[in-house]
mmCIF file of C-alpha atoms in Angstrom:
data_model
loop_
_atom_site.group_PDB
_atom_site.id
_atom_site.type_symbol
_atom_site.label_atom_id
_atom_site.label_comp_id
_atom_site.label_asym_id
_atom_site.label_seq_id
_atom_site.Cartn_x
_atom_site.Cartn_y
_atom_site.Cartn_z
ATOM 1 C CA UNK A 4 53.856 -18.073 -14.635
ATOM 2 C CA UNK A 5 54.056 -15.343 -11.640
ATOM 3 C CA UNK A 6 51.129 -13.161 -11.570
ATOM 4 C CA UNK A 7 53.420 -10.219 -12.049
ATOM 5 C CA UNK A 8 54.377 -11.965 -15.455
ATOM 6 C CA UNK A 9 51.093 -12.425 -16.748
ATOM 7 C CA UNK A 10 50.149 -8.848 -16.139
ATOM 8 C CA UNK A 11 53.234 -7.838 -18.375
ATOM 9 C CA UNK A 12 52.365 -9.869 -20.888
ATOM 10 C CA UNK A 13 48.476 -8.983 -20.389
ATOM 11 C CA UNK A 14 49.374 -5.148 -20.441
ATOM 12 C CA UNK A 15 51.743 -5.344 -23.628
ATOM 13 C CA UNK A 16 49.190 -7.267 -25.636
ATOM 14 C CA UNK A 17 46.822 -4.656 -25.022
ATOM 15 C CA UNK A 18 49.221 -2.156 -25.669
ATOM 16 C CA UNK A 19 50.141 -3.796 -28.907
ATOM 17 C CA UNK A 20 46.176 -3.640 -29.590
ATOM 18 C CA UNK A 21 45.809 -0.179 -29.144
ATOM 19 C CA UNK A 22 48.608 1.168 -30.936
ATOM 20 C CA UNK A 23 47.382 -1.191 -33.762
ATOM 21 C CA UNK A 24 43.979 -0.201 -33.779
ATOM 22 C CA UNK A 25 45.058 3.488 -34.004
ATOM 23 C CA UNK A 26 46.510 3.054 -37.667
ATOM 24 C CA UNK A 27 45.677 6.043 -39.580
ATOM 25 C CA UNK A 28 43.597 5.207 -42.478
ATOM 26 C CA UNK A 29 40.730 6.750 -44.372
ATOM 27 C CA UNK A 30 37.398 5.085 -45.133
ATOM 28 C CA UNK A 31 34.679 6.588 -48.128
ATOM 29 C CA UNK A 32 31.807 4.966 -46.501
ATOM 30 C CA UNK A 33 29.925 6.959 -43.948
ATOM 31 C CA UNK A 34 27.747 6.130 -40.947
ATOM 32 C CA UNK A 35 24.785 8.100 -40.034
ATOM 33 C CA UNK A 36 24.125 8.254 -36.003
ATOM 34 C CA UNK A 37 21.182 6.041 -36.698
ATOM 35 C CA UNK A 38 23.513 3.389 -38.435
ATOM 36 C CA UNK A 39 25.702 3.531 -35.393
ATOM 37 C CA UNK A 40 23.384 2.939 -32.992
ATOM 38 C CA UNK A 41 23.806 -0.970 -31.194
ATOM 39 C CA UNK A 42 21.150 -3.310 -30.782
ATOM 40 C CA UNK A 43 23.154 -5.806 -28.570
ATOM 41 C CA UNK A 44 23.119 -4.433 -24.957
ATOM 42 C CA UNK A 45 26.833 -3.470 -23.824
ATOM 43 C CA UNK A 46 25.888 -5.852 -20.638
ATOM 44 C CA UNK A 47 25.901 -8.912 -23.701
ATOM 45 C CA UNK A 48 28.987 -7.985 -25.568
ATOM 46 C CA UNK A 49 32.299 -9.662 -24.661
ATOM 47 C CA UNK A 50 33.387 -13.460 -24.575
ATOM 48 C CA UNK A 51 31.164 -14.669 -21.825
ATOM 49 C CA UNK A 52 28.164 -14.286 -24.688
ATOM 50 C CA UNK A 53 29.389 -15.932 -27.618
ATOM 51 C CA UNK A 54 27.185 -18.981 -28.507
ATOM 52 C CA UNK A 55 28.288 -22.571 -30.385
ATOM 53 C CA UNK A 56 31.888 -23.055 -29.287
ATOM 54 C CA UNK A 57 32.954 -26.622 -29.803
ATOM 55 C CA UNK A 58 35.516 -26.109 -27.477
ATOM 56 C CA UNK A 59 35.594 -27.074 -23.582
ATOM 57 C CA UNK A 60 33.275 -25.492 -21.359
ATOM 58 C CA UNK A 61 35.399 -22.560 -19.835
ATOM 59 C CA UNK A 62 34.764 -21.874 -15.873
ATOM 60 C CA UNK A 63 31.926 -19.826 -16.506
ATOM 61 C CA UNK A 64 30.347 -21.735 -18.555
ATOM 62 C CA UNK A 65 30.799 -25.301 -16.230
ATOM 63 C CA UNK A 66 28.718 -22.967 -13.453
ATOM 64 C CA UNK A 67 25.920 -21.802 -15.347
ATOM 65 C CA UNK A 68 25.456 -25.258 -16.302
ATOM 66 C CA UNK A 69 25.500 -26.644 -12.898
ATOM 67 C CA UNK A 70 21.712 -27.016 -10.786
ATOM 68 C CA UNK A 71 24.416 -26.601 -7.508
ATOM 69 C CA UNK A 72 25.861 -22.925 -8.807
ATOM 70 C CA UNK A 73 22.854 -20.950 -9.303
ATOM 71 C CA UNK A 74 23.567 -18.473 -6.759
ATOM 72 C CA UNK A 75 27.295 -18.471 -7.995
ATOM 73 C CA UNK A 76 25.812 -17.068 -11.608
ATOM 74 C CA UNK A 77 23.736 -14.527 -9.899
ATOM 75 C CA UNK A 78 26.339 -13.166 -8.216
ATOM 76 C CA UNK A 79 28.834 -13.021 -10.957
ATOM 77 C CA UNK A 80 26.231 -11.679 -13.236
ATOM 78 C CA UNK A 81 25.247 -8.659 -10.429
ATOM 79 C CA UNK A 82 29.160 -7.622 -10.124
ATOM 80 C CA UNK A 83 29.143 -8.309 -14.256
ATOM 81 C CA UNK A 84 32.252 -10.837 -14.204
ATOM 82 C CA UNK A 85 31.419 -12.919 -16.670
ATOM 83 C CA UNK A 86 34.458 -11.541 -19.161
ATOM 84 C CA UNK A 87 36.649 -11.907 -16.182
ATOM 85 C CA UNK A 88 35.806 -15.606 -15.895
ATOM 86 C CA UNK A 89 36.274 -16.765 -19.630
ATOM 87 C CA UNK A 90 39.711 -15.539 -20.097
ATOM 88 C CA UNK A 91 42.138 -17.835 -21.310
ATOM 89 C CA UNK A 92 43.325 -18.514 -18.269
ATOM 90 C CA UNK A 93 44.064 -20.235 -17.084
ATOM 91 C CA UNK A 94 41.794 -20.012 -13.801
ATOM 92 C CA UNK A 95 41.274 -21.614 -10.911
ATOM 93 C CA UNK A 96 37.916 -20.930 -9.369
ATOM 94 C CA UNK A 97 36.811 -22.402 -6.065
ATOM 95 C CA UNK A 98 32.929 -22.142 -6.639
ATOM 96 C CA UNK A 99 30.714 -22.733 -3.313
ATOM 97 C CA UNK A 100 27.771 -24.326 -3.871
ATOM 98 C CA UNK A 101 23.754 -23.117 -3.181
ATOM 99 C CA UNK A 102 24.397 -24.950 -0.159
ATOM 100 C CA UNK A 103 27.219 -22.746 0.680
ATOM 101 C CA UNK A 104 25.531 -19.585 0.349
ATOM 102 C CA UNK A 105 22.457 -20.572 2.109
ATOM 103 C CA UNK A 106 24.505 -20.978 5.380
ATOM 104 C CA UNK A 107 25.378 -17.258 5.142
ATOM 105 C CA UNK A 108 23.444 -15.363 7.810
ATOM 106 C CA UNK A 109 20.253 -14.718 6.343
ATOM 107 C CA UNK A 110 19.650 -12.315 4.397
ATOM 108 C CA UNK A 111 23.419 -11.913 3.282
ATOM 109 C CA UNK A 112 23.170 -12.747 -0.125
ATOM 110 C CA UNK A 113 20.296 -10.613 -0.707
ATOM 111 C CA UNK A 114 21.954 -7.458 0.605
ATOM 112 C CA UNK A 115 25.516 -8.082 -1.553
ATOM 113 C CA UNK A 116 23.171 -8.405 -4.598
ATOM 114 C CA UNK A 117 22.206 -4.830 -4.685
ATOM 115 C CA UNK A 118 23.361 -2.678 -6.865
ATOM 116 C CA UNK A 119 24.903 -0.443 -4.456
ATOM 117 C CA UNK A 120 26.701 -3.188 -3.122
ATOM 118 C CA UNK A 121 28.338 -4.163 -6.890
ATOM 119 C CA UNK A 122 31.894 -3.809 -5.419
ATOM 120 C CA UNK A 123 31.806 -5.456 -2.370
ATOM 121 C CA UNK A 124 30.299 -8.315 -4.311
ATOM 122 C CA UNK A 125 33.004 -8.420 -7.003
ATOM 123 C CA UNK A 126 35.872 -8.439 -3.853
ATOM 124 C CA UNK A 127 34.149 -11.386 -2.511
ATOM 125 C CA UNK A 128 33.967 -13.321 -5.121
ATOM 126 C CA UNK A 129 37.150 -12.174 -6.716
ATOM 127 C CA UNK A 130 38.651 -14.038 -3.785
ATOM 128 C CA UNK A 131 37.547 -17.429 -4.909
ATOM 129 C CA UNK A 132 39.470 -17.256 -8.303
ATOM 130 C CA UNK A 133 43.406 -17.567 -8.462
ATOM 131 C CA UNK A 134 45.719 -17.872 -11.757
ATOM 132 C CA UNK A 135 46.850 -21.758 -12.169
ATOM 133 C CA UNK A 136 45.560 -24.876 -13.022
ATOM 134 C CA UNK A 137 46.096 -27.035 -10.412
ATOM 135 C CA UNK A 138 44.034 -30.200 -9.444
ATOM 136 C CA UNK A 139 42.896 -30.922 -5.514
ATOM 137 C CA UNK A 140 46.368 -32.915 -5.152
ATOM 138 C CA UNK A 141 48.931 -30.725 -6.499
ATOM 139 C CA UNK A 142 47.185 -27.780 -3.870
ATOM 140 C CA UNK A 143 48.593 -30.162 -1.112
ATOM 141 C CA UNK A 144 52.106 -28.474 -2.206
ATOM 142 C CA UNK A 145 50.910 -25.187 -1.152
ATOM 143 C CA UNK A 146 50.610 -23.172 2.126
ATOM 144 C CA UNK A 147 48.328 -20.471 0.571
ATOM 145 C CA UNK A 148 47.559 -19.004 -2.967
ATOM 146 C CA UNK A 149 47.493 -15.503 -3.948
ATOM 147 C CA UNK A 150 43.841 -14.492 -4.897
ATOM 148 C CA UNK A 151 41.946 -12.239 -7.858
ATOM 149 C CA UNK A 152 41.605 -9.869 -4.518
ATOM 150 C CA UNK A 153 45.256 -9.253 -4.615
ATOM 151 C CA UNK A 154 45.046 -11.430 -1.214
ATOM 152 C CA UNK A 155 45.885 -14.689 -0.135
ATOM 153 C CA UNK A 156 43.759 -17.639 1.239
ATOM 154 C CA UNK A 157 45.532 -20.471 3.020
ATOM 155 C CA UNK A 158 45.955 -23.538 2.347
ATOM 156 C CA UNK A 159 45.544 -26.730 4.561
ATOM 157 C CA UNK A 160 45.723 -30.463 4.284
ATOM 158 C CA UNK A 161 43.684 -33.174 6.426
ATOM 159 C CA UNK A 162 43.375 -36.473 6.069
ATOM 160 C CA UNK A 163 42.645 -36.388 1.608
ATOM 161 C CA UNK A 164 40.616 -33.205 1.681
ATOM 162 C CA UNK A 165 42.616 -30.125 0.591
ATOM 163 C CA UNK A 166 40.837 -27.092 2.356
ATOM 164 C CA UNK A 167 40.884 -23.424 0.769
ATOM 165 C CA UNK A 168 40.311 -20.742 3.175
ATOM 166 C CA UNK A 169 38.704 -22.791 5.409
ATOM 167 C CA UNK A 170 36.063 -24.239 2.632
ATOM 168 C CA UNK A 171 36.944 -28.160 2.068
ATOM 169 C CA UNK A 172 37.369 -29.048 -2.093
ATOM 170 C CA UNK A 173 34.424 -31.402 -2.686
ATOM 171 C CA UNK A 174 34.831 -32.106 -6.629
ATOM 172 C CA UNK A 175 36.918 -30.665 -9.472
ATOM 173 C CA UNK A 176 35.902 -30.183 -12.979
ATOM 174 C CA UNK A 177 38.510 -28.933 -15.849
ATOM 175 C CA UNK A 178 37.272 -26.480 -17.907
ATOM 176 C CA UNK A 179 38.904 -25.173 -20.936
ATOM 177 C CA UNK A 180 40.716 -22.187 -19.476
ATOM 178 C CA UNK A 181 41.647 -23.606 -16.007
ATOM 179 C CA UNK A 182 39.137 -25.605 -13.340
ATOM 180 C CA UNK A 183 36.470 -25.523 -11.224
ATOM 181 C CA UNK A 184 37.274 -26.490 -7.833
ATOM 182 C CA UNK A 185 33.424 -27.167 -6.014
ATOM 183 C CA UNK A 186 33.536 -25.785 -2.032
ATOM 184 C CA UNK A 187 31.555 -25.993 0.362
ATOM 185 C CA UNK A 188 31.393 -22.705 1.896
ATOM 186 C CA UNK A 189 32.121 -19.050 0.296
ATOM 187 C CA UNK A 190 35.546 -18.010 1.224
ATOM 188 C CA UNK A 191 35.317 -14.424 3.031
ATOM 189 C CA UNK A 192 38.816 -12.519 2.530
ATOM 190 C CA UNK A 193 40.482 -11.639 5.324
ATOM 191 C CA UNK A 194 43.238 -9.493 6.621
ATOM 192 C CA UNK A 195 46.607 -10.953 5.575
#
């Protein structure tokens, strides 16, 4: 499915939602402010936080349990993606490794985990995630892939590895809405 197409369908449903959700009815039970008032922390609400699914492990949750992808979850936890990565998908998310990030000039990672830095973070890592499902050896077909950045990141074949912009595909797990691709650098965008 185009990305174009999935953003169609994405906007409609949520259109559908809202003009379903607006239904004018009347209620006799009343809520005092106090009632109202949430004890779950908006930063917890949301798919990326509900517990006991029998299902597969979607991307997100195939990172966090990974000793290799601890800087991975920091990151997506400082530019608060986790939603964004437990959509249905599906996804395909080229996740660099601790390794990866180490070989960043020092003191990179440090600086795009600030708060003030939030966006930046969320570009970068938006760039590792594309729509599809593809495993290393259908990406051989490809020349580049259009990005969560609304950018694209080449492609290229040597030998067996398949490299993504310029980080070589070490592993692949599938996860329940899509696969985790395992790199072995972070992919920086670039001008395109």
């Amino acid at each position: 499915m185009k990305p174009s197409n999935l953003k169609f369908l994405i906007g409609l449903f949520a259109f559908t939602l809202t003009l379903y959700s607006c239904k004018n009815e009347t209620s006799d039970t009343t809520i005092s402010d106090t009632e109202a008032t949430s004890t779950t922390s908006s930063k917890e609400q949301g798919q990326a936080f509900i517990e006991g699914d029998v299902s597969k492990p979607n991307v997100l949750q195939i990172a966090m349990n990974s000793p290799d992808h601890t800087t991975l979850v920091a990151a997506v936890q400082a530019a608060d993606l986790e939603n964004a990565l437990v959509n249905a998908g599906p996804l395909m998310v080229f996740a660099p490794t601790n390794e990866a990030f180490e070989a960043l000039p020092e003191g990179t990672v440090e600086e795009l985990l600030k708060p003030e830095n939030k966006q930046k973070l969320a570009t970068i890592l938006k760039h590792h995630v594309t729509a599809g499902n593809y495993d290393k050896d259908f990406l051989k077909n490809f020349k580049k892939l259009g990005q969560a950045d609304d950018t694209n990141a080449t492609v290229e074949v040597k030998g067996d590895d398949v490299y993504v912009g310029g980080a070589k595909i070490i592993a692949s797990v599938k996860a329940g809405n899509g696969i985790v691709h395992v790199v072995d650098k972070v992919i920086l965008p670039t001008a395109n």
